[in-house]
C-alpha positions as a Python dict, from the first residue, in 0.01 Angstrom:
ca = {
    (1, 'X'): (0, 0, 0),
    (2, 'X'): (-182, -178, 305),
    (3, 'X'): (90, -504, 292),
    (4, 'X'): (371, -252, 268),
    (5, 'X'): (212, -76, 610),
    (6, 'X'): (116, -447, 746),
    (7, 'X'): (471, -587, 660),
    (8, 'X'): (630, -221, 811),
    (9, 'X'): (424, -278, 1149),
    (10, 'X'): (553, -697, 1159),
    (11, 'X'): (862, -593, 1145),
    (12, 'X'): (883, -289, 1388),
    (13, 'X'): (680, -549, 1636),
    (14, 'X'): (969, -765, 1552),
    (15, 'X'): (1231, -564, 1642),
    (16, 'X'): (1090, -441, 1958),
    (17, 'X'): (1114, -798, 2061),
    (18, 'X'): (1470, -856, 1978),
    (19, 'X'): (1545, -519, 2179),
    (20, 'X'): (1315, -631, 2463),
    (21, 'X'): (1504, -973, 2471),
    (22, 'X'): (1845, -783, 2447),
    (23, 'X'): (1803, -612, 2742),
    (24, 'X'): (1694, -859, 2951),
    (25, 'X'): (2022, -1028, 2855),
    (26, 'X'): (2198, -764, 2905),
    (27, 'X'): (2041, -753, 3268),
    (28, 'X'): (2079, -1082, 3346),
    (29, 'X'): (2474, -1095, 3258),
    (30, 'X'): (2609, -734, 3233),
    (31, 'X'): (2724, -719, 3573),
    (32, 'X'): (2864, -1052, 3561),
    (33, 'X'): (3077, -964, 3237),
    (34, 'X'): (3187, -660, 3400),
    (35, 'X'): (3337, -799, 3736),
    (36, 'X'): (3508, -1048, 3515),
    (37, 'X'): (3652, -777, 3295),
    (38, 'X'): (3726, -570, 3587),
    (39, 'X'): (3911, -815, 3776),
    (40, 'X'): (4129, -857, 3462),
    (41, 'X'): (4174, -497, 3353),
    (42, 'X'): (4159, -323, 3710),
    (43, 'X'): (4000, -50, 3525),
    (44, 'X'): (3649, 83, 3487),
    (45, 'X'): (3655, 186, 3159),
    (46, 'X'): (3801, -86, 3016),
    (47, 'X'): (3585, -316, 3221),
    (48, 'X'): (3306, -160, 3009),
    (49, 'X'): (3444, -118, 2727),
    (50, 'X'): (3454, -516, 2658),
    (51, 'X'): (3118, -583, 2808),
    (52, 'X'): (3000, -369, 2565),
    (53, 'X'): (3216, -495, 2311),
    (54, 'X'): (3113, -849, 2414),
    (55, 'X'): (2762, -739, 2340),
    (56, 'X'): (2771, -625, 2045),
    (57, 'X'): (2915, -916, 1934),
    (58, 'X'): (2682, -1086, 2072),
    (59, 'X'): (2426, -903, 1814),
    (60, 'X'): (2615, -927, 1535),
    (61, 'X'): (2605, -1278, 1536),
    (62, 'X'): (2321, -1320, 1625),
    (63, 'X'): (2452, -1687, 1809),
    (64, 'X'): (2160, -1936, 1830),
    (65, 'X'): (2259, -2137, 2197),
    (66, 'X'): (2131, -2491, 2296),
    (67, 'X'): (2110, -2431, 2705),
    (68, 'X'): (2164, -2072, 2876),
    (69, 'X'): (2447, -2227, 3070),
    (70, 'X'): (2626, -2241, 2694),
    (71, 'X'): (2540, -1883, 2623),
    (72, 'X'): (2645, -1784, 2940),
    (73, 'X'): (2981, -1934, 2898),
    (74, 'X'): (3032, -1815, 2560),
    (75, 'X'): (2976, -1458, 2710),
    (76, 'X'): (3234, -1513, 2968),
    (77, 'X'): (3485, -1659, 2662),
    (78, 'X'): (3434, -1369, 2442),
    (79, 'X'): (3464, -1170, 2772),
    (80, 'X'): (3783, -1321, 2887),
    (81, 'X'): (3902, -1262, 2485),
    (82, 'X'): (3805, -910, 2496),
    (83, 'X'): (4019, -904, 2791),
    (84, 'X'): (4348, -1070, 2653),
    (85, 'X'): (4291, -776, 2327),
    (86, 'X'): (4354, -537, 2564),
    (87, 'X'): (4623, -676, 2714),
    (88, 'X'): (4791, -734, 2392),
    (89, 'X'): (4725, -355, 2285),
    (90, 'X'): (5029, -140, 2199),
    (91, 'X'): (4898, 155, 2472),
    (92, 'X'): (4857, -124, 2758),
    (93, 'X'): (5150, -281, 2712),
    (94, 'X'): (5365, 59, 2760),
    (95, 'X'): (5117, 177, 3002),
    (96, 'X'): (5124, 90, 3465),
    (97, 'X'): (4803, 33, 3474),
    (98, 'X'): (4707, 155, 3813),
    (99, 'X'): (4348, 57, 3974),
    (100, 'X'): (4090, 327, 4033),
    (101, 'X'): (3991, 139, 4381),
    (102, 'X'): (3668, 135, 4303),
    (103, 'X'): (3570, -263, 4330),
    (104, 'X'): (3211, -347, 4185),
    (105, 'X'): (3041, -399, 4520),
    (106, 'X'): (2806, -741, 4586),
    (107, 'X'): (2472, -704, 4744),
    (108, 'X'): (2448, -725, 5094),
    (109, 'X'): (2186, -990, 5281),
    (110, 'X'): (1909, -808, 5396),
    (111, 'X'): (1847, -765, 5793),
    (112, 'X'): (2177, -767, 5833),
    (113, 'X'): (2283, -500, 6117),
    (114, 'X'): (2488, -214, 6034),
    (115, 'X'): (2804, -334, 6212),
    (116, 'X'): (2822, -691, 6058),
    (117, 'X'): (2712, -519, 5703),
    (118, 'X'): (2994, -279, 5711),
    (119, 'X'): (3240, -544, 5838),
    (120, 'X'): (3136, -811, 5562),
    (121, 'X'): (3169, -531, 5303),
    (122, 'X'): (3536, -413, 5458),
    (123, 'X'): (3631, -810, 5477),
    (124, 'X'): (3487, -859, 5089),
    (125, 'X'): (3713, -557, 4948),
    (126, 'X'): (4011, -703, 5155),
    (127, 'X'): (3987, -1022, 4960),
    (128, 'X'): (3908, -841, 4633),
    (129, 'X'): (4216, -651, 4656),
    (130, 'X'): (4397, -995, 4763),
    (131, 'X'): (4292, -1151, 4473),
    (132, 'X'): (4397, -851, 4204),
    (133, 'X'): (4749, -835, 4347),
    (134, 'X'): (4725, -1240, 4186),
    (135, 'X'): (4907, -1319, 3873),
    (136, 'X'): (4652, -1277, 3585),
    (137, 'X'): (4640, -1649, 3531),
    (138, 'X'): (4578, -1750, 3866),
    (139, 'X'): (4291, -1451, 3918),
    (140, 'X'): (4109, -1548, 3630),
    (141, 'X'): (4090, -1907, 3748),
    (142, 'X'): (3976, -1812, 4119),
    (143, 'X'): (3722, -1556, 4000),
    (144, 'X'): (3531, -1808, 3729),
    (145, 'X'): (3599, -2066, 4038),
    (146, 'X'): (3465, -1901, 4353),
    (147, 'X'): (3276, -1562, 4235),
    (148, 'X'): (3114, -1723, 3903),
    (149, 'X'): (3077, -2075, 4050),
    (150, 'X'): (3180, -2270, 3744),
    (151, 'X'): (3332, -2597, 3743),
    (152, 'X'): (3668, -2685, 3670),
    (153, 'X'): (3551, -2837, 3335),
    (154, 'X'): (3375, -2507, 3268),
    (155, 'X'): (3652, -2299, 3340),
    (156, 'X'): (3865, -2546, 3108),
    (157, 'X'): (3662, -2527, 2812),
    (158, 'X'): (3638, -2113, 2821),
    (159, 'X'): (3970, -2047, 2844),
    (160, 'X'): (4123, -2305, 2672),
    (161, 'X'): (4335, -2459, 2906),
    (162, 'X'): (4372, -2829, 3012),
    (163, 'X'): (4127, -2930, 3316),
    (164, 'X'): (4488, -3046, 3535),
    (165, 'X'): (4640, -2711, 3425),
    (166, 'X'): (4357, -2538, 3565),
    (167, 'X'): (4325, -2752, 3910),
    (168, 'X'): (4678, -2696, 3901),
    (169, 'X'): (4624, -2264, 3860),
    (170, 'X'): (4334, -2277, 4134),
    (171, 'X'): (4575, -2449, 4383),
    (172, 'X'): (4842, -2205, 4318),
    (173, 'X'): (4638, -1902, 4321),
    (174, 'X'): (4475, -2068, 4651),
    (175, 'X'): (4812, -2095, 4802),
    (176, 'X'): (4908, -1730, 4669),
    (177, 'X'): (4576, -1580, 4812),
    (178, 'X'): (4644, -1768, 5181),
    (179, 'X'): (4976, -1671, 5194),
    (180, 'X'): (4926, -1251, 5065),
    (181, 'X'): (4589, -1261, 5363),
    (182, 'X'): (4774, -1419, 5627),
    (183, 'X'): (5118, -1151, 5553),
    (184, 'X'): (4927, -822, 5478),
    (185, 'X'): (4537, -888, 5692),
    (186, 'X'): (4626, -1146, 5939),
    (187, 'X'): (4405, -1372, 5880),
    (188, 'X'): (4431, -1709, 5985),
}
C-alpha cells in the first residue's frame, strides 16, 4: 500500500514536469507557429487550429531533439504541413478565403514616442498586407527569411525545396514585394 502511494506521488511529480516543460514550449514558440500559420491561412482560426494541432503532435510523439534550433525547425515543418492540409481540404478549396484584417501585431521598442510608434506600427501592417497579397510560395519563403530569420539552408531543409529554388523564390517574392509597395504605398 505505501509503494503504490509512493509510486502514485513519482508519477503525478512526473507529470507536472512534463506539463510545466510543455508550456514553456508552448510560450517560447506559440506565437511564432501562429504568425507562420497565419500568414499562410489569412485566417485566425485556422492559424490556431494548426498550432494547436502542431502541438499536440508534438506530445504525441513525444520527439527527443539534439539542439533547440532542430526542434524549433521541426515545429515550423509540421507547422508549414499543417498548413498545406488545409489547403488541400475539400471546404478550402471551394471556399474565397477572405482575411479577417486582423495581423498578429509585433512588440513595439520601448521609449518610443507616440507618433513614431503609431507610424512604425501603420508602416509594419502596410508591409504585412504587401506580403499576403504574395503568391503562397513566395510568402512562405520571405516570412521564414526576414520575420523568422532562418537561413536559406534552413528554409531548404523545412520545406523541402532545393537551396537555388529557394534563393530563386526569395528573389522573386523580393521583386514582387518592391514592385506591389512602390504601385499601391509609394514607397521608394
Amino acid at each position: 500500500m505505501v509503494e503504490k502511494k509512493g509510486s502514485e506521488t513519482e508519477a503525478s511529480v512526473s507529470r507536472a514536469v512534463e506539463m510545466e516543460a510543455l508550456q514553456r514550449k508552448i510560450n517560447t514558440y506559440s506565437e511564432m507557429l501562429y504568425r507562420i500559420a497565419f500568414l499562410q491561412l489569412k485566417n485566425n482560426q485556422d492559424a490556431e487550429d494548426v498550432v494547436q494541432e502542431t502541438f499536440y503532435q508534438f506530445v504525441k510523439r513525444k520527439v527527443e531533439f539534439e539542439t533547440p534550433e532542430h526542434e524549433k525547425a521541426w515545429l515550423i515543418k509540421v507547422t508549414l504541413n499543417g498548413c498545406r492540409k488545409v489547403w488541400r481540404s475539400a471546404w478550402y478549396r471551394h471556399t474565397e478565403v477572405v482575411s479577417d484584417g486582423k495581423f498578429p501585431e509585433g512588440k513595439g521598442t520601448p521609449g518610443d514616442g507616440m507618433e513614431n510608434a503609431v507610424l512604425e506600427k501603420e508602416r509594419n501592417r502596410e508591409i504585412m498586407e504587401a506580403v499576403m497579397k504574395l503568391p503562397r510560395k513566395y510568402r512562405e519563403v520571405i516570412h521564414l527569411f526576414y520575420f523568422q530569420q532562418l537561413s536559406i539552408k534552413e528554409i531548404s531543409a523545412i520545406t523541402e525545396r532545393r537551396e537555388s529554388t529557394v534563393t530563386s523564390q526569395l528573389t522573386r517574392g523580393r521583386e514582387l514585394l518592391k514592385k506591389n509597395l512602390k504601385e499601391e504605398y509609394r514607397y521608394e
